[in-house]
Coordinates of N, CA and C in Angstrom, one line a residue:
X158 N -3.9 -21.7 -56.2 CA -3.0 -22.0 -55.2 C -3.3 -21.3 -53.9
X159 N -3.4 -21.6 -52.5 CA -3.5 -20.8 -51.5 C -2.2 -20.3 -51.0
X160 N -2.4 -19.3 -50.6 CA -1.1 -18.3 -50.0 C -1.3 -18.0 -48.9
X161 N -0.3 -18.5 -47.9 CA 0.0 -18.0 -46.7 C 0.6 -16.7 -46.3
X162 N 0.1 -16.0 -45.5 CA 1.0 -14.7 -45.4 C 1.7 -14.8 -44.1
X163 N 3.0 -14.5 -44.2 CA 3.6 -15.0 -43.3 C 3.5 -13.6 -42.1
X164 N 3.8 -14.1 -40.9 CA 3.6 -13.3 -39.9 C 5.0 -12.5 -39.5
X165 N 6.2 -13.1 -40.2 CA 7.3 -12.5 -40.3 C 7.4 -10.9 -40.9
X166 N 8.7 -10.3 -40.2 CA 8.7 -9.1 -40.8 C 10.2 -9.1 -41.4
X167 N 10.2 -10.0 -42.4 CA 11.5 -10.2 -43.3 C 11.0 -9.8 -45.0
X168 N 11.7 -8.9 -45.3 CA 11.3 -8.5 -46.6 C 12.4 -9.0 -47.7
X169 N 13.0 -10.1 -47.6 CA 13.9 -10.8 -48.5 C 13.0 -10.9 -49.8
X170 N 13.9 -10.3 -50.9 CA 13.2 -10.7 -52.4 C 13.5 -12.0 -53.0
X171 N 12.2 -12.6 -53.5 CA 12.3 -14.1 -54.0 C 12.5 -13.8 -55.5
X172 N 13.2 -15.1 -55.9 CA 13.2 -15.0 -57.4 C 11.9 -15.0 -58.0
X173 N 11.8 -14.4 -59.2 CA 10.6 -14.3 -60.2 C 9.7 -15.7 -60.1
X174 N 8.5 -15.5 -60.0 CA 7.8 -16.4 -60.1 C 7.6 -17.6 -59.0
X175 N 8.1 -17.2 -58.1 CA 8.3 -18.1 -56.7 C 7.5 -17.3 -55.8
X176 N 6.7 -18.0 -55.1 CA 5.8 -17.6 -53.6 C 6.5 -18.2 -52.3
X177 N 6.7 -17.4 -51.7 CA 7.0 -17.7 -50.3 C 5.6 -18.5 -49.7
X178 N 5.9 -19.7 -49.1 CA 4.7 -20.2 -48.4 C 5.3 -20.7 -47.1
X179 N 4.8 -20.2 -46.0 CA 5.0 -20.5 -44.7 C 4.1 -21.0 -43.7
X180 N 4.6 -21.9 -43.0 CA 3.6 -22.4 -42.0 C 2.9 -21.5 -41.1
X181 N 1.7 -21.4 -41.4 CA 0.9 -20.6 -40.2 C 1.5 -20.6 -38.9
X182 N 1.4 -19.2 -38.1 CA 1.7 -19.4 -36.8 C 0.7 -19.8 -36.0
X183 N 1.0 -20.5 -34.9 CA 0.0 -21.3 -34.0 C 0.4 -20.2 -32.8
X184 N -1.0 -19.8 -32.5 CA -1.2 -18.7 -31.4 C -1.9 -19.6 -30.1
X185 N -1.5 -19.8 -29.1 CA -2.2 -20.3 -28.0 C -2.4 -18.9 -26.8
X186 N -3.4 -19.2 -26.1 CA -3.7 -18.4 -24.8 C -2.6 -18.7 -23.8
X187 N -2.4 -17.7 -23.0 CA -1.3 -17.8 -22.0 C -2.3 -17.7 -20.8
X188 N -1.9 -18.2 -19.8 CA -2.8 -18.2 -18.5 C -1.9 -17.1 -17.9
X189 N -2.5 -15.7 -17.6 CA -2.2 -14.7 -17.0 C -2.4 -14.7 -15.5
X190 N -1.7 -14.9 -14.5 CA -2.1 -14.7 -13.2 C -2.3 -13.2 -12.7
X191 N -3.5 -13.2 -12.0 CA -3.9 -11.8 -11.6 C -2.9 -11.2 -10.6
X192 N -2.6 -10.4 -10.8 CA -1.2 -9.7 -9.9 C -2.0 -9.5 -8.5
X193 N -1.3 -9.9 -7.3 CA -1.9 -9.6 -6.2 C -1.3 -8.3 -5.7
X194 N -2.6 -7.5 -5.4 CA -2.5 -6.2 -4.9 C -2.6 -6.0 -3.4
X195 N -1.4 -5.4 -2.8 CA -1.4 -4.9 -1.4 C -1.6 -3.7 -1.1
X196 N -2.7 -3.4 -0.5 CA -2.9 -1.7 -0.5 C -2.0 -1.1 0.4
X197 N -1.6 0.0 -0.1 CA -0.8 0.6 0.9 C -1.4 1.5 2.1
X198 N -0.7 1.9 2.9 CA -1.6 2.7 4.3 C -2.1 4.1 3.5
X199 N -3.3 4.2 3.7 CA -3.6 5.5 3.5 C -4.2 6.6 4.3
X200 N -4.4 7.4 4.4 CA -4.8 8.4 5.7 C -6.8 8.3 5.5
X201 N -7.0 8.0 6.5 CA -8.5 7.9 6.8 C -9.2 9.0 6.7
X202 N -10.1 9.4 5.9 CA -10.7 11.0 5.9 C -12.0 10.7 6.6
X203 N -12.4 11.6 7.3 CA -13.5 11.7 7.7 C -14.6 11.3 6.9
X204 N -15.7 10.9 7.5 CA -17.2 10.5 6.6 C -17.7 11.7 6.1
X205 N -18.4 11.3 4.9 CA -19.2 12.6 4.1 C -20.8 12.7 4.7
X206 N -20.7 13.7 5.1 CA -22.1 14.0 5.7 C -23.3 14.2 4.8
X207 N -24.4 13.2 5.0 CA -25.4 13.4 4.1 C -26.3 14.4 4.8
X208 N -27.1 15.5 4.0 CA -27.9 16.2 4.6 C -29.1 15.4 5.0
X209 N -29.7 15.7 6.1 CA -30.7 14.7 6.5 C -31.8 15.9 7.2
X210 N -33.1 15.4 7.7 CA -33.9 16.2 8.3 C -33.2 15.9 9.9
X211 N -33.4 17.6 10.6 CA -32.6 17.4 12.1 C -33.6 16.4 13.0
X212 N -33.2 15.5 13.5 CA -34.2 14.9 14.5 C -34.2 15.4 15.7
X213 N -35.4 15.2 16.6 CA -35.2 15.4 18.0 C -34.2 14.7 18.6
X214 N -33.7 15.6 19.6 CA -32.7 15.0 20.4 C -32.8 13.7 21.4
X215 N -33.4 12.6 20.8 CA -33.7 11.4 21.7 C -32.9 10.2 21.1
X216 N -31.9 9.6 21.7 CA -31.0 8.5 21.0 C -32.0 7.3 21.5
X217 N -32.7 6.6 20.7 CA -33.4 5.5 21.2 C -32.7 4.2 21.0
X218 N -32.3 3.7 21.8 CA -31.6 2.2 21.2 C -32.4 1.1 21.7
X219 N -33.6 1.5 22.2 CA -34.4 0.2 22.9 C -35.0 -0.5 21.8
X220 N -35.2 0.2 20.6 CA -36.1 -0.2 19.3 C -35.3 -1.4 18.9
X221 N -36.0 -2.7 18.2 CA -35.5 -3.8 17.6 C -36.5 -4.1 16.5
X222 N -36.3 -4.6 15.6 CA -36.8 -5.3 14.5 C -36.8 -6.9 14.7
X223 N -37.0 -7.4 15.9 CA -36.9 -8.8 16.3 C -38.6 -9.4 16.0
X224 N -38.7 -10.8 16.2 CA -39.9 -11.1 16.5 C -40.2 -11.2 17.9
X225 N -41.3 -10.8 18.2 CA -41.5 -10.7 19.9 C -41.9 -12.0 20.5
X226 N -42.0 -11.7 21.6 CA -42.3 -13.2 22.4 C -43.0 -12.8 23.6
X227 N -44.1 -13.8 24.0 CA -44.6 -13.4 25.2 C -44.3 -14.4 26.7
X228 N -43.0 -14.7 26.2 CA -42.5 -15.4 27.7 C -41.5 -14.2 28.3
X229 N -42.1 -14.1 29.6 CA -41.2 -13.3 30.2 C -41.6 -13.3 31.9
X230 N -41.0 -12.9 32.8 CA -41.2 -13.0 34.3 C -41.4 -11.7 34.7
X231 N -41.6 -11.7 36.0 CA -42.0 -10.4 36.7 C -40.8 -9.4 36.7
X232 N -40.6 -8.2 36.6 CA -39.6 -7.5 36.5 C -39.3 -7.0 37.9
X233 N -38.3 -6.6 38.2 CA -38.0 -5.8 39.5 C -38.6 -4.3 39.7
X234 N -39.1 -4.0 40.6 CA -39.6 -2.6 40.8 C -38.9 -1.6 41.1
X235 N -38.8 -0.4 40.2 CA -38.0 0.5 40.2 C -39.1 2.0 40.5
X236 N -38.4 3.1 40.9 CA -39.2 4.1 41.0 C -38.0 5.3 40.6
X237 N -38.7 6.2 39.9 CA -38.2 7.3 39.4 C -38.9 8.5 40.0
X238 N -38.1 9.6 40.5 CA -38.8 10.8 41.0 C -39.6 11.7 39.9
X239 N -40.8 11.4 40.4 CA -42.0 12.1 39.2 C -41.6 13.8 39.3
X240 N -42.2 14.3 38.2 CA -42.1 15.7 38.0 C -43.6 16.3 38.7
X241 N -43.0 17.6 39.4 CA -44.1 17.9 40.2 C -45.3 18.1 39.4
X242 N -46.6 17.7 39.9 CA -47.7 17.8 38.8 C -49.0 17.7 39.8
X243 N -49.7 18.7 39.5 CA -50.9 19.0 40.2 C -52.4 18.9 39.8
X244 N -52.4 18.1 38.4 CA -53.5 18.0 37.7 C -53.8 16.6 37.9
X245 N -55.3 16.3 37.4 CA -55.9 15.3 37.7 C -55.7 14.1 36.8
X246 N -54.6 14.1 35.8 CA -54.6 13.1 34.8 C -53.3 12.1 35.2
X247 N -53.8 10.8 34.8 CA -53.2 9.7 35.3 C -53.0 8.5 34.4
X248 N -51.6 7.8 34.1 CA -51.6 7.0 33.2 C -51.0 5.7 33.7
X249 N -52.0 4.7 33.6 CA -51.6 3.1 34.2 C -51.3 2.1 33.3
X250 N -50.1 1.5 33.2 CA -49.5 0.5 32.6 C -49.5 -0.6 33.1
X251 N -50.2 -1.7 32.7 CA -50.3 -2.9 33.3 C -49.4 -4.0 32.1
X252 N -48.4 -4.4 32.7 CA -47.6 -5.4 31.9 C -48.3 -6.6 31.7
X253 N -49.0 -7.5 32.9 CA -49.6 -8.4 32.9 C -50.6 -8.6 31.9
X254 N -51.4 -7.4 31.6 CA -52.3 -7.4 30.7 C -51.9 -7.0 29.2
X255 N -50.8 -6.5 29.3 CA -50.6 -5.7 28.1 C -51.7 -4.5 27.9
X256 N -51.7 -3.9 28.7 CA -53.1 -2.8 28.4 C -52.7 -1.7 29.2
X257 N -53.3 -0.3 28.5 CA -53.1 1.0 29.4 C -54.3 1.5 29.7
X258 N -54.3 2.1 30.8 CA -55.7 2.8 31.3 C -55.3 4.4 31.8
X259 N -56.2 5.0 30.9 CA -56.0 6.3 31.2 C -57.1 7.0 31.9
X260 N -56.7 7.5 33.0 CA -57.7 8.4 33.9 C -57.8 9.9 34.0
X261 N -58.6 10.6 34.1 CA -58.7 11.8 34.4 C -59.7 11.9 35.8
X262 N -59.0 12.4 36.7 CA -59.6 12.1 38.3 C -60.2 10.5 38.5
X263 N -61.3 10.3 38.7 CA -61.6 9.0 38.7 C -62.4 8.4 37.8
X264 N -62.7 9.3 36.9 CA -62.9 8.8 35.4 C -62.1 8.0 34.3
X265 N -62.2 7.0 33.7 CA -61.6 6.0 32.9 C -61.9 6.8 31.5
X266 N -60.8 7.6 31.1 CA -60.9 8.0 29.8 C -60.7 7.4 28.4
X267 N -59.6 6.6 28.6 CA -59.0 5.7 27.5 C -58.7 4.5 28.0
X268 N -58.7 3.3 27.1 CA -58.5 1.9 27.6 C -57.9 1.6 26.4
X269 N -56.5 1.2 26.2 CA -55.8 0.8 25.0 C -55.2 -0.4 25.2
X270 N -55.2 -1.3 24.1 CA -54.3 -2.4 23.9 C -52.7 -1.8 23.9
X271 N -51.9 -2.1 24.6 CA -50.4 -1.8 24.4 C -49.6 -3.0 24.5
X272 N -47.9 -2.3 24.1 CA -46.9 -3.5 24.0 C -45.7 -3.1 25.0
X273 N -45.5 -3.8 25.9 CA -44.2 -3.3 26.5 C -43.0 -3.9 26.1
X274 N -42.0 -4.0 26.8 CA -40.5 -4.6 26.5 C -40.3 -5.9 26.5
X275 N -39.7 -6.4 25.7 CA -39.3 -8.1 25.8 C -38.5 -8.4 26.8
X276 N -38.5 -9.2 27.4 CA -37.6 -9.8 28.3 C -37.6 -8.9 29.5
X277 N -38.5 -8.3 30.1 CA -39.0 -7.1 31.3 C -38.0 -6.1 31.2
X278 N -37.7 -5.7 29.7 CA -37.2 -4.4 29.6 C -37.7 -3.1 30.0
X279 N -39.1 -3.2 30.2 CA -39.9 -2.0 30.6 C -39.9 -2.1 32.2
X280 N -39.6 -1.1 33.0 CA -39.4 -1.2 34.2 C -40.8 -0.8 34.9
X281 N -40.7 -1.2 35.9 CA -42.1 -0.8 36.6 C -41.9 0.0 37.8
X282 N -42.8 0.9 38.0 CA -42.7 1.9 39.1 C -43.4 3.1 38.6
X283 N -43.2 4.2 39.5 CA -43.7 5.6 39.3 C -43.0 6.6 38.7
X284 N -43.6 6.9 37.5 CA -43.0 7.8 36.8 C -43.7 9.1 36.1
X285 N -43.2 9.8 35.3 CA -44.0 10.9 34.6 C -43.7 11.3 33.7
X286 N -44.6 11.9 32.8 CA -44.2 12.1 31.4 C -43.2 13.7 31.6
X287 N -41.9 13.2 31.0 CA -40.9 14.2 31.1 C -40.9 15.4 29.8
X288 N -41.4 14.7 28.5 CA -41.1 15.7 27.7 C -42.0 14.9 26.6
X289 N -42.6 15.8 25.7 CA -43.4 15.5 24.5 C -42.6 16.0 23.1
X290 N -42.7 15.0 22.1 CA -42.1 15.3 21.1 C -42.8 14.8 19.6
X291 N -43.4 15.5 19.0 CA -44.3 15.0 17.8 C -43.9 13.6 17.3
X292 N -42.5 13.9 16.8 CA -41.8 12.6 15.9 C -40.3 12.3 16.6
X293 N -40.4 11.5 17.6 CA -38.7 11.4 17.7 C -38.3 10.3 16.9
X294 N -36.8 10.4 16.7 CA -35.9 9.8 16.0 C -35.0 8.6 16.6
X295 N -35.0 7.2 16.0 CA -34.0 6.5 16.5 C -33.1 6.5 15.6
X296 N -31.8 6.8 15.9 CA -30.7 6.8 15.2 C -30.2 5.4 14.6
X297 N -30.1 4.8 15.7 CA -29.8 3.5 15.6 C -30.2 2.4 14.3
X298 N -31.7 2.5 14.3 CA -32.3 1.9 13.4 C -32.9 2.5 12.1
X299 N -32.6 3.9 12.3 CA -32.9 4.9 11.3 C -34.7 4.6 11.2
X300 N -35.0 4.9 12.2 CA -36.7 4.9 12.3 C -37.2 6.0 13.1
X301 N -38.6 6.3 13.0 CA -39.3 7.4 13.7 C -40.4 6.8 14.6
X302 N -40.3 7.5 15.7 CA -41.3 7.2 16.6 C -42.3 8.3 17.0
X303 N -43.6 8.2 16.3 CA -44.2 9.3 16.5 C -45.2 9.2 17.8
X304 N -45.4 10.8 17.8 CA -46.2 11.1 19.2 C -45.6 10.5 20.8
X305 N -44.3 10.9 20.7 CA -43.4 10.3 21.7 C -43.5 11.3 22.9
X306 N -43.9 10.0 24.1 CA -44.0 10.8 25.6 C -42.7 10.2 26.3
X307 N -41.8 10.7 26.4 CA -40.5 10.3 27.4 C -41.0 10.2 29.0
X308 N -40.8 8.9 29.5 CA -41.3 8.6 30.8 C -40.1 8.4 31.9
X309 N -38.8 7.8 31.4 CA -38.0 7.8 32.2 C -36.7 7.3 31.8
X310 N -35.3 7.6 32.2 CA -34.1 7.4 31.7 C -33.4 6.1 31.9
X311 N -33.0 5.5 31.0 CA -32.3 4.0 31.0 C -30.8 4.1 30.7
X312 N -30.0 4.6 31.8 CA -28.5 5.0 31.3 C -28.6 6.1 30.5
X313 N -28.1 6.4 29.3 CA -28.0 7.4 28.6 C -29.4 7.5 27.4
X314 N -30.1 6.8 27.6 CA -31.2 6.3 26.9 C -32.2 6.7 27.5
X315 N -33.2 7.3 26.6 CA -35.0 7.8 27.3 C -35.8 6.8 27.0
X316 N -36.3 6.1 27.6 CA -37.7 5.2 27.2 C -38.7 5.9 27.2
X317 N -40.0 5.7 26.7 CA -41.2 6.4 26.6 C -42.4 5.6 26.1
X318 N -43.4 6.2 25.7 CA -44.6 5.8 25.3 C -44.7 6.4 23.7
X319 N -45.0 5.7 22.8 CA -45.1 6.1 21.3 C -45.8 5.2 20.4
X320 N -45.9 5.8 19.3 CA -47.0 5.0 18.4 C -46.3 3.9 18.0
X321 N -46.7 3.1 16.8 CA -45.7 1.9 16.1 C -44.7 2.6 15.4
X322 N -43.6 2.2 15.7 CA -42.5 3.1 14.7 C -42.4 2.9 13.4
X323 N -42.1 3.7 12.8 CA -41.9 3.5 10.9 C -40.4 3.9 10.8
X324 N -40.0 3.1 9.8 CA -39.0 3.0 9.0 C -39.0 4.1 8.3
X325 N -37.5 4.6 7.7 CA -37.3 5.6 7.0 C -37.8 5.4 5.5
X326 N -38.0 3.9 5.1 CA -38.7 3.8 3.7 C -40.2 3.7 4.2
X327 N -40.7 4.2 5.1 CA -42.0 4.4 5.2 C -42.9 3.1 6.0
X328 N -42.3 1.7 6.0 CA -42.8 0.8 6.5 C -42.9 1.1 7.9
X329 N -44.3 0.4 8.6 CA -44.9 0.5 9.9 C -44.4 -0.9 10.4
X330 N -43.6 -0.8 11.6 CA -43.1 -2.2 12.3 C -44.3 -2.6 13.5
X331 N -44.6 -3.7 13.4 CA -45.1 -4.7 14.6 C -46.6 -4.2 14.6
X332 N -47.3 -3.7 13.5 CA -48.5 -3.5 13.6 C -49.2 -4.6 13.8
X333 N -48.6 -5.9 13.7 CA -49.5 -7.4 13.9 C -49.3 -7.8 15.3
X334 N -48.6 -7.0 15.9 CA -48.2 -8.1 17.3 C -48.5 -6.8 18.5
X335 N -49.2 -5.8 18.5 CA -49.8 -5.2 19.6 C -50.5 -6.3 20.8
X336 N -50.2 -6.1 21.9 CA -50.9 -6.8 23.0 C -49.6 -7.9 23.5
X337 N -48.6 -8.0 22.8 CA -47.5 -8.9 23.3 C -46.2 -8.1 23.5
X338 N -45.3 -8.3 24.3 CA -44.0 -7.6 24.3 C -43.3 -7.5 23.2
X339 N -42.9 -6.1 22.7 CA -42.2 -6.1 21.3 C -41.0 -5.2 21.5
X340 N -41.0 -4.3 22.7 CA -39.9 -3.3 22.3 C -38.5 -3.9 23.6
X341 N -37.8 -3.1 23.4 CA -36.8 -3.2 24.4 C -36.8 -2.1 25.6
X342 N -38.2 -1.7 25.7 CA -38.4 -0.9 27.0 C -39.5 0.2 26.9
X343 N -39.7 0.4 25.8 CA -40.9 1.5 25.6 C -42.2 0.8 25.5
X344 N -43.3 1.7 25.7 CA -44.7 1.4 25.8 C -45.2 1.8 24.3
X345 N -45.6 0.7 23.7 CA -46.0 1.1 22.1 C -47.4 0.8 22.0
X346 N -48.3 2.1 21.4 CA -49.7 1.9 21.2 C -49.6 1.9 19.8
X347 N -51.0 1.7 19.2 CA -51.5 1.9 17.9 C -51.6 3.4 17.7
X348 N -51.3 3.5 16.0 CA -51.0 4.8 15.5 C -52.3 5.7 16.2
X349 N -53.5 5.4 16.0 CA -54.4 6.3 16.4 C -54.4 6.3 18.1
X350 N -54.5 5.5 18.7 CA -54.2 5.7 20.3 C -53.2 6.5 20.9
X351 N -52.3 6.4 20.3 CA -51.0 7.0 20.5 C -51.3 8.5 20.2
X352 N -51.7 9.1 19.3 CA -52.3 10.2 19.0 C -53.1 11.1 19.9
X353 N -54.1 10.2 20.2 CA -55.4 10.5 21.2 C -54.3 10.6 22.6
X354 N -53.5 9.8 23.0 CA -52.7 10.1 24.3 C -51.8 11.4 24.2
X355 N -51.3 11.4 23.1 CA -50.4 12.6 22.8 C -51.1 13.9 23.1
X356 N -52.2 14.0 22.5 CA -53.0 15.2 22.6 C -53.2 15.3 24.3
X357 N -53.9 14.3 24.9 CA -54.4 14.2 26.1 C -53.4 14.5 27.2
X358 N -52.4 14.0 27.0 CA -51.2 13.8 28.3 C -50.4 15.4 28.2
X359 N -50.0 15.7 29.4 CA -49.2 16.8 29.7 C -47.9 16.7 30.2
X360 N -46.9 17.5 30.0 CA -45.4 17.1 30.7 C -45.9 17.2 32.3
X361 N -45.3 16.1 32.9 CA -45.9 16.0 34.6 C -47.0 14.7 34.8
X362 N -47.7 14.4 33.8 CA -48.8 13.7 34.0 C -48.0 12.4 34.6
X363 N -48.6 11.9 35.9 CA -48.1 10.7 36.4 C -48.4 9.4 35.6
X364 N -47.2 8.4 35.4 CA -47.3 7.1 34.7 C -47.0 6.1 35.6
X365 N -47.9 5.3 36.0 CA -47.6 4.1 36.8 C -47.5 2.9 35.7
X366 N -46.4 2.2 36.0 CA -46.4 0.9 35.1 C -46.3 -0.3 36.3
X367 N -47.2 -1.0 36.2 CA -47.2 -2.4 37.4 C -47.2 -3.6 36.5
X368 N -47.0 -4.7 37.3 CA -46.9 -6.2 36.8 C -48.3 -6.5 37.1

């Protein structure tokens, strides 16, 4: 004989030789609505600072990770006052050729394929090397620009000549795009070429950028 255990909490005494049989309790799943949570206003805490390597003080916002284009028109000619320089070194950047020519006196020392800014972002004019930084940091995109030669200010930012930029994960950008405009103002060289130029150039070396 099947005996069904009652789910009731009833301890009533049954007559001898009798067994209480009850219909099993049927359970069903109730649909419980997820309560709506309305966050209460909380105090905004200052962000937690994560220790990182101290970057050089150059805020470069001209770097982007966009697909470059070669469609652009001649920019307006602008001139920055050059640093006083009495040496015989001279850097010429030709935007139409996407090429750099490096002279010492009348002698051509180096000839490099280069990349200037998209949409005429690189100014044309007479400038000079303002500073040299072995590895400048671009905080906006968390990347590094090796062999930095600053050449002019664009508002609160400085544009310059540097090697192919490197992301914090070690990936080198634009290595397949040298020879076409790829930056938002800087003049970009190959890694090896930028090292040669960095070692050769001095603060005050004239830089001419022409169309």
